[in-house]
PDB file of C-alpha atoms and ligand atoms in Angstrom:
ATOM      1  CA  MET A 409      33.309   1.910   6.021  1.00 77.00           C
ATOM      2  CA  ASN A 410      34.221   0.305   9.364  1.00 91.00           C
ATOM      3  CA  GLU A 411      34.465  -3.437  10.061  1.00 93.00           C
ATOM      4  CA  LYS A 412      30.971  -3.663  11.604  1.00 93.00           C
ATOM      5  CA  GLU A 413      29.399  -2.073   8.550  1.00 94.00           C
ATOM      6  CA  LYS A 414      31.352  -4.328   6.215  1.00 95.00           C
ATOM      7  CA  LYS A 415      30.226  -7.428   8.120  1.00 96.00           C
ATOM      8  CA  LEU A 416      26.578  -6.370   8.046  1.00 97.00           C
ATOM      9  CA  ARG A 417      26.742  -5.493   4.346  1.00 97.00           C
ATOM     10  CA  ARG A 418      28.215  -8.902   3.559  1.00 97.00           C
ATOM     11  CA  LEU A 419      25.343 -10.573   5.419  1.00 98.00           C
ATOM     12  CA  LEU A 420      22.536  -8.552   3.831  1.00 98.00           C
ATOM     13  CA  LYS A 421      21.055 -10.073   0.718  1.00 97.00           C
ATOM     14  CA  GLY A 422      19.843  -8.549  -2.549  1.00 95.00           C
ATOM     15  CA  PRO A 423      19.094  -4.828  -2.669  1.00 95.00           C
ATOM     16  CA  TRP A 424      19.438  -4.455   1.114  1.00 97.00           C
ATOM     17  CA  SER A 425      23.205  -4.936   0.790  1.00 97.00           C
ATOM     18  CA  GLU A 426      23.267  -1.493  -0.854  1.00 96.00           C
ATOM     19  CA  ALA A 427      21.167   0.218   1.841  1.00 98.00           C
ATOM     20  CA  GLU A 428      22.380   3.317   3.665  1.00 98.00           C
ATOM     21  CA  LEU A 429      23.580   2.096   7.060  1.00 98.00           C
ATOM     22  CA  TYR A 430      23.484   4.079  10.303  1.00 98.00           C
ATOM     23  CA  LEU A 431      24.877   2.113  13.247  1.00 98.00           C
ATOM     24  CA  SER A 432      24.964   3.769  16.694  1.00 97.00           C
ATOM     25  CA  GLU A 433      25.302   2.943  20.350  1.00 97.00           C
ATOM     26  CA  SER A 434      22.531   5.271  21.485  1.00 98.00           C
ATOM     27  CA  VAL A 435      19.904   7.291  19.600  1.00 98.00           C
ATOM     28  CA  SER A 436      16.618   9.068  20.283  1.00 98.00           C
ATOM     29  CA  SER A 437      14.474   6.709  18.191  1.00 98.00           C
ATOM     30  CA  THR A 438      15.556   4.774  15.098  1.00 98.00           C
ATOM     31  CA  ASN A 439      12.103   5.351  13.559  1.00 98.00           C
ATOM     32  CA  ASP A 440      12.362   9.105  14.142  1.00 98.00           C
ATOM     33  CA  LEU A 441      15.864   9.259  12.652  1.00 98.00           C
ATOM     34  CA  ALA A 442      14.759   7.251   9.628  1.00 98.00           C
ATOM     35  CA  LYS A 443      11.768   9.560   9.103  1.00 97.00           C
ATOM     36  CA  LYS A 444      14.013  12.601   9.321  1.00 98.00           C
ATOM     37  CA  ARG A 445      16.408  11.131   6.757  1.00 98.00           C
ATOM     38  CA  ILE A 446      13.544  10.247   4.389  1.00 97.00           C
ATOM     39  CA  SER A 447      12.106  13.744   4.593  1.00 94.00           C
ATOM     40  CA  GLU A 448      15.514  15.260   3.806  1.00 95.00           C
ATOM     41  CA  GLY A 449      15.905  13.852   0.302  1.00 93.00           C
ATOM     42  CA  PRO A 450      15.830  10.931  -2.093  1.00 95.00           C
ATOM     43  CA  PHE A 451      16.735   7.512  -0.783  1.00 97.00           C
ATOM     44  CA  ASP A 452      16.264   3.927  -1.829  1.00 97.00           C
ATOM     45  CA  ARG A 453      16.753   1.830   1.306  1.00 98.00           C
ATOM     46  CA  LEU A 454      18.100   2.659   4.740  1.00 98.00           C
ATOM     47  CA  ILE A 455      18.812   0.867   7.972  1.00 98.00           C
ATOM     48  CA  TYR A 456      19.229   2.390  11.431  1.00 98.00           C
ATOM     49  CA  ILE A 457      20.435   0.162  14.265  1.00 98.00           C
ATOM     50  CA  ALA A 458      21.131   1.128  17.884  1.00 98.00           C
ATOM     51  CA  LYS A 459      21.781  -0.560  21.216  1.00 97.00           C
ATOM     52  CA  GLU A 460      19.806   1.997  23.201  1.00 98.00           C
ATOM     53  CA  GLN A 461      17.032   4.505  22.538  1.00 98.00           C
ATOM     54  CA  LYS A 462      16.302   7.530  24.669  1.00 98.00           C
ATOM     55  CA  LYS A 463      12.911   8.225  23.110  1.00 98.00           C
ATOM     56  CA  GLY A 464      11.758   4.851  21.806  1.00 98.00           C
ATOM     57  CA  ARG A 465       8.178   4.947  20.553  1.00 98.00           C
ATOM     58  CA  GLY A 466       5.555   2.235  20.612  1.00 96.00           C
ATOM     59  CA  ARG A 467       2.055   2.003  19.175  1.00 89.00           C
ATOM     60  CA  GLN A 468      -0.641   4.487  20.094  1.00 84.00           C
ATOM     61  CA  GLY A 469       1.881   7.108  21.142  1.00 88.00           C
ATOM     62  CA  ARG A 470       3.229   5.002  23.992  1.00 92.00           C
ATOM     63  CA  ASN A 471       6.871   5.008  25.063  1.00 95.00           C
ATOM     64  CA  PHE A 472       8.897   1.925  24.263  1.00 97.00           C
ATOM     65  CA  TYR A 473      11.372   1.220  27.050  1.00 97.00           C
ATOM     66  CA  SER A 474      14.687   0.808  25.221  1.00 98.00           C
ATOM     67  CA  PRO A 475      17.574   0.291  27.666  1.00 97.00           C
ATOM     68  CA  SER A 476      21.156  -0.337  26.639  1.00 95.00           C
ATOM     69  CA  GLY A 477      21.798  -3.903  25.503  1.00 89.00           C
ATOM     70  CA  GLY A 478      18.693  -4.319  23.360  1.00 97.00           C
ATOM     71  CA  LEU A 479      18.329  -4.331  19.598  1.00 98.00           C
ATOM     72  CA  TYR A 480      16.494  -1.347  18.173  1.00 98.00           C
ATOM     73  CA  MET A 481      16.309  -1.186  14.420  1.00 98.00           C
ATOM     74  CA  THR A 482      14.432   0.472  11.597  1.00 98.00           C
ATOM     75  CA  PHE A 483      14.605  -0.491   7.974  1.00 98.00           C
ATOM     76  CA  ALA A 484      12.907   1.626   5.374  1.00 98.00           C
ATOM     77  CA  TRP A 485      12.397   1.510   1.637  1.00 98.00           C
ATOM     78  CA  LYS A 486      10.930   3.584  -1.117  1.00 96.00           C
ATOM     79  CA  GLU A 487       7.587   2.537  -2.490  1.00 90.00           C
ATOM     80  CA  ASP A 488       5.206   4.789  -4.419  1.00 85.00           C
ATOM     81  CA  SER A 489       2.093   3.534  -2.718  1.00 87.00           C
ATOM     82  CA  LEU A 490       1.198   1.481   0.310  1.00 90.00           C
ATOM     83  CA  PRO A 491       0.475  -2.213  -0.191  1.00 90.00           C
ATOM     84  CA  ALA A 492      -3.249  -3.003  -0.543  1.00 90.00           C
ATOM     85  CA  TYR A 493      -3.233  -4.221   3.064  1.00 90.00           C
ATOM     86  CA  PRO A 494      -0.603  -2.231   5.014  1.00 90.00           C
ATOM     87  CA  GLY A 495      -1.269  -4.247   8.187  1.00 91.00           C
ATOM     88  CA  ILE A 496       0.379  -7.205   6.493  1.00 95.00           C
ATOM     89  CA  LEU A 497       3.791  -5.516   6.843  1.00 97.00           C
ATOM     90  CA  THR A 498       3.672  -5.801  10.637  1.00 97.00           C
ATOM     91  CA  ILE A 499       2.569  -9.432  10.364  1.00 97.00           C
ATOM     92  CA  LEU A 500       5.409 -10.278   7.960  1.00 98.00           C
ATOM     93  CA  SER A 501       7.957  -8.417  10.112  1.00 98.00           C
ATOM     94  CA  ALA A 502       6.870 -10.422  13.162  1.00 98.00           C
ATOM     95  CA  SER A 503       7.238 -13.634  11.158  1.00 98.00           C
ATOM     96  CA  ALA A 504      10.698 -12.474  10.035  1.00 98.00           C
ATOM     97  CA  VAL A 505      11.805 -11.995  13.671  1.00 98.00           C
ATOM     98  CA  GLN A 506      10.368 -15.386  14.548  1.00 98.00           C
ATOM     99  CA  LEU A 507      12.293 -17.068  11.699  1.00 98.00           C
ATOM    100  CA  ALA A 508      15.576 -15.265  12.403  1.00 98.00           C
ATOM    101  CA  LEU A 509      15.550 -16.185  16.107  1.00 98.00           C
ATOM    102  CA  LYS A 510      14.556 -19.778  15.449  1.00 98.00           C
ATOM    103  CA  LYS A 511      16.967 -20.517  12.592  1.00 98.00           C
ATOM    104  CA  ASN A 512      20.038 -18.817  14.045  1.00 97.00           C
ATOM    105  CA  TYR A 513      19.659 -19.199  17.818  1.00 97.00           C
ATOM    106  CA  GLY A 514      17.097 -21.991  18.260  1.00 97.00           C
ATOM    107  CA  LYS A 515      14.756 -19.581  20.100  1.00 97.00           C
ATOM    108  CA  THR A 516      11.012 -19.891  19.676  1.00 97.00           C
ATOM    109  CA  ILE A 517       8.924 -16.796  20.208  1.00 98.00           C
ATOM    110  CA  ASP A 518       5.163 -16.349  20.115  1.00 97.00           C
ATOM    111  CA  LEU A 519       3.271 -13.506  18.512  1.00 96.00           C
ATOM    112  CA  ARG A 520       0.398 -11.505  19.881  1.00 94.00           C
ATOM    113  CA  TRP A 521      -1.798  -9.757  17.368  1.00 94.00           C
ATOM    114  CA  VAL A 522      -0.674  -7.587  15.988  1.00 94.00           C
ATOM    115  CA  ASN A 523       2.738  -6.274  16.894  1.00 94.00           C
ATOM    116  CA  ASP A 524       3.867  -7.944  20.112  1.00 95.00           C
ATOM    117  CA  LEU A 525       6.756 -10.406  20.271  1.00 97.00           C
ATOM    118  CA  GLN A 526       6.227 -12.707  23.214  1.00 97.00           C
ATOM    119  CA  ILE A 527       7.760 -15.526  25.162  1.00 97.00           C
ATOM    120  CA  GLY A 528       4.824 -16.970  27.064  1.00 94.00           C
ATOM    121  CA  GLN A 529       3.100 -14.131  28.908  1.00 93.00           C
ATOM    122  CA  LYS A 530       6.120 -11.812  28.689  1.00 96.00           C
ATOM    123  CA  LYS A 531       6.517  -9.237  25.952  1.00 97.00           C
ATOM    124  CA  VAL A 532      10.069  -9.433  24.614  1.00 98.00           C
ATOM    125  CA  GLY A 533       9.708  -6.935  21.801  1.00 98.00           C
ATOM    126  CA  GLY A 534       7.440  -4.959  19.554  1.00 98.00           C
ATOM    127  CA  ILE A 535       7.042  -3.677  16.025  1.00 98.00           C
ATOM    128  CA  LEU A 536       6.026  -0.230  14.824  1.00 97.00           C
ATOM    129  CA  THR A 537       5.338   0.029  11.096  1.00 96.00           C
ATOM    130  CA  GLU A 538       4.901   3.522   9.731  1.00 96.00           C
ATOM    131  CA  SER A 539       4.806   5.346   6.429  1.00 95.00           C
ATOM    132  CA  LEU A 540       5.860   8.833   5.573  1.00 94.00           C
ATOM    133  CA  LEU A 541       3.576  10.771   3.255  1.00 91.00           C
ATOM    134  CA  ASP A 542       4.467  13.826   1.258  1.00 85.00           C
ATOM    135  CA  GLY A 543       2.443  16.613   2.880  1.00 80.00           C
ATOM    136  CA  LEU A 544       1.188  18.141  -0.354  1.00 81.00           C
ATOM    137  CA  SER A 545       0.674  15.268  -2.759  1.00 82.00           C
ATOM    138  CA  ALA A 546      -0.062  12.675  -0.048  1.00 81.00           C
ATOM    139  CA  LYS A 547       2.248  10.352  -2.025  1.00 90.00           C
ATOM    140  CA  VAL A 548       4.132   7.774  -0.007  1.00 94.00           C
ATOM    141  CA  GLN A 549       7.747   8.845   0.533  1.00 94.00           C
ATOM    142  CA  GLY A 550       8.815   5.731   2.341  1.00 96.00           C
ATOM    143  CA  ILE A 551       7.701   2.765   4.423  1.00 97.00           C
ATOM    144  CA  LEU A 552       9.431   2.041   7.736  1.00 98.00           C
ATOM    145  CA  VAL A 553       9.489  -1.030   9.933  1.00 98.00           C
ATOM    146  CA  GLY A 554      10.785  -0.404  13.454  1.00 98.00           C
ATOM    147  CA  ILE A 555      11.600  -3.398  15.628  1.00 98.00           C
ATOM    148  CA  GLY A 556      12.662  -3.377  19.268  1.00 98.00           C
ATOM    149  CA  ILE A 557      13.860  -6.562  20.994  1.00 98.00           C
ATOM    150  CA  ASN A 558      14.819  -7.020  24.638  1.00 98.00           C
ATOM    151  CA  LEU A 559      17.805  -9.311  24.183  1.00 98.00           C
ATOM    152  CA  ILE A 560      18.563  -9.741  27.871  1.00 97.00           C
ATOM    153  CA  GLU A 561      17.019  -8.331  31.007  1.00 97.00           C
ATOM    154  CA  PRO A 562      18.582  -4.958  31.912  1.00 96.00           C
ATOM    155  CA  PRO A 563      20.824  -4.927  35.021  1.00 94.00           C
ATOM    156  CA  GLY A 564      18.514  -4.441  38.008  1.00 92.00           C
ATOM    157  CA  GLY A 565      15.551  -5.809  36.054  1.00 95.00           C
ATOM    158  CA  PHE A 566      12.755  -4.076  34.177  1.00 96.00           C
ATOM    159  CA  PRO A 567      11.164  -0.980  35.733  1.00 96.00           C
ATOM    160  CA  GLU A 568       8.423  -1.663  38.258  1.00 96.00           C
ATOM    161  CA  GLU A 569       5.592  -0.513  35.940  1.00 95.00           C
ATOM    162  CA  ILE A 570       6.330  -3.157  33.298  1.00 96.00           C
ATOM    163  CA  ARG A 571       8.059  -5.846  35.385  1.00 96.00           C
ATOM    164  CA  ASP A 572       5.103  -8.228  35.383  1.00 96.00           C
ATOM    165  CA  ARG A 573       4.708  -8.226  31.600  1.00 95.00           C
ATOM    166  CA  ALA A 574       8.184  -7.531  30.146  1.00 97.00           C
ATOM    167  CA  GLY A 575      10.742 -10.228  29.415  1.00 97.00           C
ATOM    168  CA  ALA A 576      13.877 -10.868  27.380  1.00 98.00           C
ATOM    169  CA  VAL A 577      14.717 -13.320  24.605  1.00 98.00           C
ATOM    170  CA  PHE A 578      17.899 -14.663  26.242  1.00 98.00           C
ATOM    171  CA  SER A 579      18.804 -15.251  29.887  1.00 96.00           C
ATOM    172  CA  SER A 580      22.409 -14.653  28.813  1.00 96.00           C
ATOM    173  CA  LEU A 581      23.659 -13.856  25.336  1.00 96.00           C
ATOM    174  CA  PRO A 582      24.828 -16.809  23.225  1.00 95.00           C
ATOM    175  CA  GLU A 583      28.592 -17.045  22.676  1.00 94.00           C
ATOM    176  CA  ASN A 584      29.820 -14.691  19.923  1.00 93.00           C
ATOM    177  CA  PHE A 585      26.363 -13.127  19.697  1.00 96.00           C
ATOM    178  CA  ASP A 586      26.292 -10.020  17.578  1.00 96.00           C
ATOM    179  CA  SER A 587      23.111  -7.943  17.515  1.00 97.00           C
ATOM    180  CA  LEU A 588      24.000  -6.481  14.115  1.00 98.00           C
ATOM    181  CA  SER A 589      23.939  -9.981  12.646  1.00 98.00           C
ATOM    182  CA  LEU A 590      20.502 -10.596  14.161  1.00 98.00           C
ATOM    183  CA  ALA A 591      19.315  -7.320  12.594  1.00 98.00           C
ATOM    184  CA  GLY A 592      20.659  -8.443   9.203  1.00 98.00           C
ATOM    185  CA  GLN A 593      19.071 -11.868   9.548  1.00 98.00           C
ATOM    186  CA  ILE A 594      15.687 -10.279  10.333  1.00 98.00           C
ATOM    187  CA  ILE A 595      15.888  -7.984   7.294  1.00 98.00           C
ATOM    188  CA  ASN A 596      16.869 -10.928   5.065  1.00 98.00           C
ATOM    189  CA  GLU A 597      13.904 -12.967   6.323  1.00 98.00           C
ATOM    190  CA  PHE A 598      11.558 -10.024   5.749  1.00 98.00           C
ATOM    191  CA  SER A 599      12.839  -9.416   2.249  1.00 98.00           C
ATOM    192  CA  ASN A 600      12.391 -13.100   1.471  1.00 98.00           C
ATOM    193  CA  LEU A 601       8.706 -12.836   2.487  1.00 98.00           C
ATOM    194  CA  TYR A 602       7.854  -9.406   1.059  1.00 97.00           C
ATOM    195  CA  PRO A 603       6.960  -8.966  -1.648  1.00 95.00           C
ATOM    196  CA  GLY A 604       5.912 -12.353  -2.970  1.00 96.00           C
ATOM    197  CA  LYS A 605       5.537 -14.757  -0.099  1.00 97.00           C
ATOM    198  CA  GLU A 606       2.875 -12.984   1.943  1.00 97.00           C
ATOM    199  CA  LYS A 607       0.831 -16.169   2.263  1.00 97.00           C
ATOM    200  CA  GLU A 608       3.786 -18.098   3.690  1.00 98.00           C
ATOM    201  CA  GLY A 609       4.473 -15.293   6.172  1.00 98.00           C
ATOM    202  CA  LEU A 610       0.827 -15.179   7.218  1.00 98.00           C
ATOM    203  CA  ASP A 611       0.686 -18.920   7.787  1.00 98.00           C
ATOM    204  CA  LEU A 612       3.784 -18.733   9.937  1.00 98.00           C
ATOM    205  CA  TYR A 613       2.239 -15.875  11.916  1.00 98.00           C
ATOM    206  CA  ARG A 614      -0.956 -17.871  12.433  1.00 98.00           C
ATOM    207  CA  ALA A 615       1.044 -20.857  13.655  1.00 98.00           C
ATOM    208  CA  HIS A 616       2.762 -18.762  16.330  1.00 97.00           C
ATOM    209  CA  CYS A 617      -0.063 -16.376  17.204  1.00 96.00           C
ATOM    210  CA  GLN A 618      -1.044 -16.924  20.832  1.00 94.00           C
ATOM    211  CA  THR A 619      -4.073 -14.609  20.460  1.00 93.00           C
ATOM    212  CA  LEU A 620      -5.935 -17.177  18.354  1.00 95.00           C
ATOM    213  CA  GLY A 621      -8.496 -19.279  20.187  1.00 93.00           C
ATOM    214  CA  LYS A 622      -8.510 -16.869  23.152  1.00 92.00           C
ATOM    215  CA  GLU A 623     -11.168 -14.589  24.627  1.00 92.00           C
ATOM    216  CA  ILE A 624     -10.210 -10.971  24.038  1.00 92.00           C
ATOM    217  CA  TYR A 625     -11.606  -7.601  24.999  1.00 91.00           C
ATOM    218  CA  TYR A 626     -11.289  -4.788  22.515  1.00 90.00           C
ATOM    219  CA  LYS A 627     -12.191  -1.135  22.393  1.00 87.00           C
ATOM    220  CA  ARG A 628     -13.723   0.405  19.310  1.00 85.00           C
ATOM    221  CA  LYS A 629     -15.092   3.957  19.184  1.00 84.00           C
ATOM    222  CA  GLY A 630     -14.988   4.206  22.989  1.00 85.00           C
ATOM    223  CA  LYS A 631     -16.977   0.994  23.585  1.00 88.00           C
ATOM    224  CA  ILE A 632     -15.608  -2.230  25.012  1.00 90.00           C
ATOM    225  CA  PHE A 633     -16.488  -5.602  23.440  1.00 91.00           C
ATOM    226  CA  ARG A 634     -15.723  -9.204  24.272  1.00 92.00           C
ATOM    227  CA  ALA A 635     -15.032 -11.731  21.533  1.00 94.00           C
ATOM    228  CA  ARG A 636     -13.169 -14.906  20.678  1.00 94.00           C
ATOM    229  CA  ALA A 637     -10.189 -14.597  18.332  1.00 95.00           C
ATOM    230  CA  LEU A 638     -10.544 -17.071  15.466  1.00 97.00           C
ATOM    231  CA  ASP A 639      -8.054 -16.328  12.724  1.00 97.00           C
ATOM    232  CA  ILE A 640      -5.887 -13.776  10.961  1.00 97.00           C
ATOM    233  CA  GLY A 641      -7.376 -12.498   7.686  1.00 96.00           C
ATOM    234  CA  GLU A 642      -5.458 -12.189   4.418  1.00 94.00           C
ATOM    235  CA  ASP A 643      -5.359  -8.433   5.099  1.00 93.00           C
ATOM    236  CA  GLY A 644      -3.735  -8.959   8.501  1.00 94.00           C
ATOM    237  CA  SER A 645      -6.949  -8.262  10.413  1.00 95.00           C
ATOM    238  CA  LEU A 646      -7.968 -10.272  13.454  1.00 95.00           C
ATOM    239  CA  ILE A 647     -11.105 -12.296  12.749  1.00 96.00           C
ATOM    240  CA  VAL A 648     -13.225 -12.621  15.877  1.00 96.00           C
ATOM    241  CA  GLU A 649     -16.589 -14.052  16.808  1.00 96.00           C
ATOM    242  CA  ASP A 650     -18.710 -11.807  18.998  1.00 93.00           C
ATOM    243  CA  GLN A 651     -21.013 -12.982  21.781  1.00 90.00           C
ATOM    244  CA  ASN A 652     -23.889 -13.407  19.327  1.00 92.00           C
ATOM    245  CA  GLY A 653     -21.824 -15.714  17.134  1.00 95.00           C
ATOM    246  CA  LYS A 654     -21.264 -13.010  14.512  1.00 96.00           C
ATOM    247  CA  LYS A 655     -17.857 -12.794  12.803  1.00 97.00           C
ATOM    248  CA  LYS A 656     -16.013  -9.503  12.578  1.00 94.00           C
ATOM    249  CA  ASN A 657     -12.691  -8.356  11.163  1.00 94.00           C
ATOM    250  CA  LEU A 658     -10.756  -6.142  13.558  1.00 93.00           C
ATOM    251  CA  LEU A 659      -8.417  -3.870  11.684  1.00 89.00           C
ATOM    252  CA  PHE A 660      -5.035  -2.882  12.958  1.00 78.00           C
ATOM    253  CA  GLY A 661      -5.198   0.746  14.096  1.00 71.00           C
ATOM    254  CA  GLU A 662      -8.968   0.729  14.409  1.00 69.00           C
ATOM    255  CA  VAL A 663      -9.251  -1.201  17.642  1.00 71.00           C
ATOM    256  CA  GLU A 664      -7.318  -1.408  20.876  1.00 72.00           C
ATOM    257  CA  ILE A 665      -6.966  -4.868  22.364  1.00 76.00           C
ATOM    258  CA  LEU A 666      -7.479  -4.475  26.106  1.00 78.00           C
ATOM    259  CA  LYS A 667      -7.063  -7.965  27.373  1.00 60.00           C
ATOM    260  CA  LYS A 668      -5.358 -10.548  25.249  1.00 49.00           C
ATOM    261  CA  GLY A 669      -5.716 -14.162  26.159  1.00 45.00           C
TER     262      GLY A 669
HETATM  263  C1  BTN B1260       5.114  -1.532  20.458  1.00 58.11           C
HETATM  264  O1  BTN B1260       5.350  -2.540  21.111  1.00 58.11           O
HETATM  265  O2  BTN B1260       4.161  -0.787  20.714  1.00 58.11           O
HETATM  266  C2  BTN B1260       6.003  -1.207  19.295  1.00 58.11           C
HETATM  267  C3  BTN B1260       7.412  -0.963  19.718  1.00 58.11           C
HETATM  268  C4  BTN B1260       8.326  -0.620  18.573  1.00 58.11           C
HETATM  269  C5  BTN B1260       9.698  -0.236  19.063  1.00 58.11           C
HETATM  270  C6  BTN B1260      10.679  -0.042  17.961  1.00 58.11           C
HETATM  271  S1  BTN B1260      12.323   0.046  18.569  1.00 58.11           S
HETATM  272  C7  BTN B1260      12.911   0.581  17.045  1.00 58.11           C
HETATM  273  C8  BTN B1260      11.890   1.567  16.503  1.00 58.11           C
HETATM  274  N1  BTN B1260      12.125   2.895  17.013  1.00 58.11           N
HETATM  275  C9  BTN B1260      11.142   3.322  17.803  1.00 58.11           C
HETATM  276  O3  BTN B1260      11.095   4.427  18.378  1.00 58.11           O
HETATM  277  N2  BTN B1260      10.190   2.382  17.887  1.00 58.11           N
HETATM  278  C10 BTN B1260      10.522   1.211  17.100  1.00 58.11           C
END
């Protein structure tokens, strides 16, 4: 075990300190590597961390721009079935990032339902929660949380296509900053919230969710609707009021938010 691994293991709390660790400079996608490892054989917990991804994936099959100097991480664990409300895992992961950045670096980030990490109007990171099912039995083999954070702006700035909406957490890295420690702090915050403190994590998410109170446009089954975002449900859904004053729960995965306040 090298020094970096030892340091991360010392920081990780509870069962995560025993996780399989895979630390790299550059990978294809930490979520893809974690899925491959899970499909290869029994595991309990695993953590992949990289500074660059060549094939980073975002929601809805989009690419996730992952230049060198960011933090790209996936942590995965074995669970026999999905939680009753799987969408809650993304919510709690976002709250964990929020807590880790605030407590350790004094940085406040906002959250955009459901998986965007924001500073003001700029997206500084995203979360992709996935599960791996056994093809035959449809049993859950593992649950994965993938988190990508733009720590600082890449040299030369963000590519033209995303320049107006992408941002970074820091303008320059804090002294002695170590992205592996941030990864460990995020996992510790998540494991403090899940399982057991889902309500606390949800309340924190609500407090930092910039979607709430805003007019949004969403697409469901090919149709576009306008609504006002009111709250986050206990299941992680976005509760909205449509133009006729009727309340609806928008479920993660079922709708695409087109314009977020
Ligand atoms: C999104 O904003 O749509 C979600 C982005 C999730 C990116 C992270 S980076 C680490 C992990 N590996 C991936 O390929 N994706 C996730």
